[in-house]
């Protein structure tokens, strides 16, 4: 007990962010983390103390289910058991296993959050390691994509065996060693095919056709975001959205965070906690920030949250939007317009909703 008393308390949201970053090391999925977030939200103070049974929350399963937007109690119990098995929280049960606090007494029965403070140092170390590895992995992916573009500019086609293999691999989450091997193969190929470029004074119509940019059709979950002729969109950066405009168009976030952000920094902090809750990996969101800019990326997450029930794979959808932004073919305004407009009436006066294609 003396050793535990010597440990400092931790901020409940900061340790949750660190645990989210290290989720893969603990084999935690986003739903289990959502249950932990709901438990922490019942703690009135911000600090979690390391002394055993010092930080106990005692919500009923019904209260937890309501805060988790109707999660079935059988599913809730499974995720609670997972948190206990991992030692992230511990049970402090009463004789009848009810959760309650006695009035006028410090005695309470429920879930003890003190293990989060006890293991805070270990959790933060794993989170820092995971963040560094994710950044290294993303840098390797960026190098690979750059090498692919260089190879295409040197005359290789998208049907080249190495480029096809590269495209198949990049759809999955790869180990650092695999990414390094793939990068080295592309670099060696580029060194082989690199030759001085000779230009002809006259070009045939066939050459002109070969120069056209090959695109993959991206179906959007927002009606007004689609363009009939997507090949001729000029490359330009749209103006950043105003914060008040984002918050007026997107209100679903209040089910997770009732307090409205007062600044962009507040919004960044809120979205960073929201991203893993809706099934988006942190590296995917970091890539979106690089491609779109921090303000547009955070605003895009709020827009996606409005129609999350239509999006089968939020992470894959955000990756596609990031690629559109990298190509200069993404604007947030059509998404906001679609949200403000809401469902449209079709010719037979029935509601027309955007259907989500399989990702």
mmCIF file with all atom_site columns, N, CA and C in Angstrom, residues 95-121:
data_model
loop_
_atom_site.group_PDB
_atom_site.id
_atom_site.type_symbol
_atom_site.label_atom_id
_atom_site.label_alt_id
_atom_site.label_comp_id
_atom_site.label_asym_id
_atom_site.label_entity_id
_atom_site.label_seq_id
_atom_site.pdbx_PDB_ins_code
_atom_site.Cartn_x
_atom_site.Cartn_y
_atom_site.Cartn_z
_atom_site.occupancy
_atom_site.B_iso_or_equiv
_atom_site.pdbx_formal_charge
_atom_site.auth_seq_id
_atom_site.auth_comp_id
_atom_site.auth_asym_id
_atom_site.auth_atom_id
_atom_site.pdbx_PDB_model_num
ATOM 1  N N  . UNK A 1 95  ? -21.711 -8.292  -1.358  1.00 0.00 ? 95  UNK A N  1
ATOM 2  C CA . UNK A 1 95  ? -22.093 -9.680  -1.085  1.00 0.00 ? 95  UNK A CA 1
ATOM 3  C C  . UNK A 1 95  ? -23.067 -10.215 -2.125  1.00 0.00 ? 95  UNK A C  1
ATOM 4  N N  . UNK A 1 96  ? -23.965 -9.373  -2.604  1.00 0.00 ? 96  UNK A N  1
ATOM 5  C CA . UNK A 1 96  ? -24.938 -9.810  -3.617  1.00 0.00 ? 96  UNK A CA 1
ATOM 6  C C  . UNK A 1 96  ? -24.554 -9.379  -5.023  1.00 0.00 ? 96  UNK A C  1
ATOM 7  N N  . UNK A 1 97  ? -23.287 -8.916  -5.208  1.00 0.00 ? 97  UNK A N  1
ATOM 8  C CA . UNK A 1 97  ? -22.733 -8.508  -6.496  1.00 0.00 ? 97  UNK A CA 1
ATOM 9  C C  . UNK A 1 97  ? -23.457 -7.293  -7.086  1.00 0.00 ? 97  UNK A C  1
ATOM 10 N N  . UNK A 1 98  ? -24.165 -6.559  -6.243  1.00 0.00 ? 98  UNK A N  1
ATOM 11 C CA . UNK A 1 98  ? -24.775 -5.308  -6.692  1.00 0.00 ? 98  UNK A CA 1
ATOM 12 C C  . UNK A 1 98  ? -23.738 -4.195  -6.636  1.00 0.00 ? 98  UNK A C  1
ATOM 13 N N  . UNK A 1 99  ? -23.940 -3.177  -7.490  1.00 0.00 ? 99  UNK A N  1
ATOM 14 C CA . UNK A 1 99  ? -23.032 -2.027  -7.504  1.00 0.00 ? 99  UNK A CA 1
ATOM 15 C C  . UNK A 1 99  ? -23.743 -0.840  -6.870  1.00 0.00 ? 99  UNK A C  1
ATOM 16 N N  . UNK A 1 100 ? -23.129 -0.297  -5.825  1.00 0.00 ? 100 UNK A N  1
ATOM 17 C CA . UNK A 1 100 ? -23.762 0.841   -5.152  1.00 0.00 ? 100 UNK A CA 1
ATOM 18 C C  . UNK A 1 100 ? -22.737 1.515   -4.256  1.00 0.00 ? 100 UNK A C  1
ATOM 19 N N  . UNK A 1 101 ? -23.108 2.675   -3.721  1.00 0.00 ? 101 UNK A N  1
ATOM 20 C CA . UNK A 1 101 ? -22.286 3.404   -2.765  1.00 0.00 ? 101 UNK A CA 1
ATOM 21 C C  . UNK A 1 101 ? -23.153 3.740   -1.560  1.00 0.00 ? 101 UNK A C  1
ATOM 22 N N  . UNK A 1 102 ? -22.620 3.504   -0.373  1.00 0.00 ? 102 UNK A N  1
ATOM 23 C CA . UNK A 1 102 ? -23.388 3.812   0.838   1.00 0.00 ? 102 UNK A CA 1
ATOM 24 C C  . UNK A 1 102 ? -23.338 5.311   1.127   1.00 0.00 ? 102 UNK A C  1
ATOM 25 N N  . UNK A 1 103 ? -24.489 5.865   1.403   1.00 0.00 ? 103 UNK A N  1
ATOM 26 C CA . UNK A 1 103 ? -24.541 7.292   1.733   1.00 0.00 ? 103 UNK A CA 1
ATOM 27 C C  . UNK A 1 103 ? -23.849 7.557   3.060   1.00 0.00 ? 103 UNK A C  1
ATOM 28 N N  . UNK A 1 104 ? -23.086 8.645   3.056   1.00 0.00 ? 104 UNK A N  1
ATOM 29 C CA . UNK A 1 104 ? -22.376 9.013   4.278   1.00 0.00 ? 104 UNK A CA 1
ATOM 30 C C  . UNK A 1 104 ? -21.180 8.143   4.576   1.00 0.00 ? 104 UNK A C  1
ATOM 31 N N  . UNK A 1 105 ? -20.795 7.295   3.620   1.00 0.00 ? 105 UNK A N  1
ATOM 32 C CA . UNK A 1 105 ? -19.654 6.414   3.823   1.00 0.00 ? 105 UNK A CA 1
ATOM 33 C C  . UNK A 1 105 ? -18.808 6.416   2.561   1.00 0.00 ? 105 UNK A C  1
ATOM 34 N N  . UNK A 1 106 ? -17.508 6.148   2.732   1.00 0.00 ? 106 UNK A N  1
ATOM 35 C CA . UNK A 1 106 ? -16.620 6.074   1.582   1.00 0.00 ? 106 UNK A CA 1
ATOM 36 C C  . UNK A 1 106 ? -16.677 4.711   0.906   1.00 0.00 ? 106 UNK A C  1
ATOM 37 N N  . UNK A 1 107 ? -17.454 3.788   1.475   1.00 0.00 ? 107 UNK A N  1
ATOM 38 C CA . UNK A 1 107 ? -17.537 2.440   0.940   1.00 0.00 ? 107 UNK A CA 1
ATOM 39 C C  . UNK A 1 107 ? -18.379 2.438   -0.336  1.00 0.00 ? 107 UNK A C  1
ATOM 40 N N  . UNK A 1 108 ? -17.838 1.790   -1.392  1.00 0.00 ? 108 UNK A N  1
ATOM 41 C CA . UNK A 1 108 ? -18.556 1.676   -2.657  1.00 0.00 ? 108 UNK A CA 1
ATOM 42 C C  . UNK A 1 108 ? -18.223 0.327   -3.272  1.00 0.00 ? 108 UNK A C  1
ATOM 43 N N  . UNK A 1 109 ? -19.150 -0.181  -4.078  1.00 0.00 ? 109 UNK A N  1
ATOM 44 C CA . UNK A 1 109 ? -18.978 -1.466  -4.738  1.00 0.00 ? 109 UNK A CA 1
ATOM 45 C C  . UNK A 1 109 ? -19.242 -1.285  -6.228  1.00 0.00 ? 109 UNK A C  1
ATOM 46 N N  . UNK A 1 110 ? -18.328 -1.814  -7.029  1.00 0.00 ? 110 UNK A N  1
ATOM 47 C CA . UNK A 1 110 ? -18.478 -1.675  -8.478  1.00 0.00 ? 110 UNK A CA 1
ATOM 48 C C  . UNK A 1 110 ? -17.170 -2.027  -9.171  1.00 0.00 ? 110 UNK A C  1
ATOM 49 N N  . UNK A 1 111 ? -16.757 -1.174  -10.089 1.00 0.00 ? 111 UNK A N  1
ATOM 50 C CA . UNK A 1 111 ? -15.525 -1.394  -10.844 1.00 0.00 ? 111 UNK A CA 1
ATOM 51 C C  . UNK A 1 111 ? -14.463 -0.402  -10.368 1.00 0.00 ? 111 UNK A C  1
ATOM 52 N N  . UNK A 1 112 ? -13.319 -0.944  -9.981  1.00 0.00 ? 112 UNK A N  1
ATOM 53 C CA . UNK A 1 112 ? -12.205 -0.133  -9.491  1.00 0.00 ? 112 UNK A CA 1
ATOM 54 C C  . UNK A 1 112 ? -11.296 0.239   -10.666 1.00 0.00 ? 112 UNK A C  1
ATOM 55 N N  . UNK A 1 113 ? -11.099 1.538   -10.889 1.00 0.00 ? 113 UNK A N  1
ATOM 56 C CA . UNK A 1 113 ? -10.279 2.025   -11.990 1.00 0.00 ? 113 UNK A CA 1
ATOM 57 C C  . UNK A 1 113 ? -8.822  2.248   -11.593 1.00 0.00 ? 113 UNK A C  1
ATOM 58 N N  . UNK A 1 114 ? -8.468  1.979   -10.342 1.00 0.00 ? 114 UNK A N  1
ATOM 59 C CA . UNK A 1 114 ? -7.107  2.272   -9.878  1.00 0.00 ? 114 UNK A CA 1
ATOM 60 C C  . UNK A 1 114 ? -6.019  1.525   -10.653 1.00 0.00 ? 114 UNK A C  1
ATOM 61 N N  . UNK A 1 115 ? -6.261  0.304   -11.212 1.00 0.00 ? 115 UNK A N  1
ATOM 62 C CA . UNK A 1 115 ? -5.187  -0.329  -12.008 1.00 0.00 ? 115 UNK A CA 1
ATOM 63 C C  . UNK A 1 115 ? -4.683  0.539   -13.156 1.00 0.00 ? 115 UNK A C  1
ATOM 64 N N  . UNK A 1 116 ? -5.523  1.435   -13.686 1.00 0.00 ? 116 UNK A N  1
ATOM 65 C CA . UNK A 1 116 ? -5.068  2.336   -14.747 1.00 0.00 ? 116 UNK A CA 1
ATOM 66 C C  . UNK A 1 116 ? -3.952  3.242   -14.254 1.00 0.00 ? 116 UNK A C  1
ATOM 67 N N  . UNK A 1 117 ? -4.066  3.689   -13.007 1.00 0.00 ? 117 UNK A N  1
ATOM 68 C CA . UNK A 1 117 ? -3.018  4.539   -12.438 1.00 0.00 ? 117 UNK A CA 1
ATOM 69 C C  . UNK A 1 117 ? -1.798  3.719   -12.053 1.00 0.00 ? 117 UNK A C  1
ATOM 70 N N  . UNK A 1 118 ? -2.027  2.500   -11.563 1.00 0.00 ? 118 UNK A N  1
ATOM 71 C CA . UNK A 1 118 ? -0.909  1.646   -11.153 1.00 0.00 ? 118 UNK A CA 1
ATOM 72 C C  . UNK A 1 118 ? -0.016  1.313   -12.352 1.00 0.00 ? 118 UNK A C  1
ATOM 73 N N  . UNK A 1 119 ? -0.647  1.016   -13.490 1.00 0.00 ? 119 UNK A N  1
ATOM 74 C CA . UNK A 1 119 ? 0.108   0.589   -14.674 1.00 0.00 ? 119 UNK A CA 1
ATOM 75 C C  . UNK A 1 119 ? 0.273   1.720   -15.686 1.00 0.00 ? 119 UNK A C  1
ATOM 76 N N  . UNK A 1 120 ? 0.083   2.954   -15.263 1.00 0.00 ? 120 UNK A N  1
ATOM 77 C CA . UNK A 1 120 ? 0.112   4.094   -16.189 1.00 0.00 ? 120 UNK A CA 1
ATOM 78 C C  . UNK A 1 120 ? 1.449   4.205   -16.911 1.00 0.00 ? 120 UNK A C  1
ATOM 79 N N  . UNK A 1 121 ? 2.553   4.005   -16.193 1.00 0.00 ? 121 UNK A N  1
ATOM 80 C CA . UNK A 1 121 ? 3.874   4.147   -16.816 1.00 0.00 ? 121 UNK A CA 1
ATOM 81 C C  . UNK A 1 121 ? 4.059   3.118   -17.937 1.00 0.00 ? 121 UNK A C  1
#
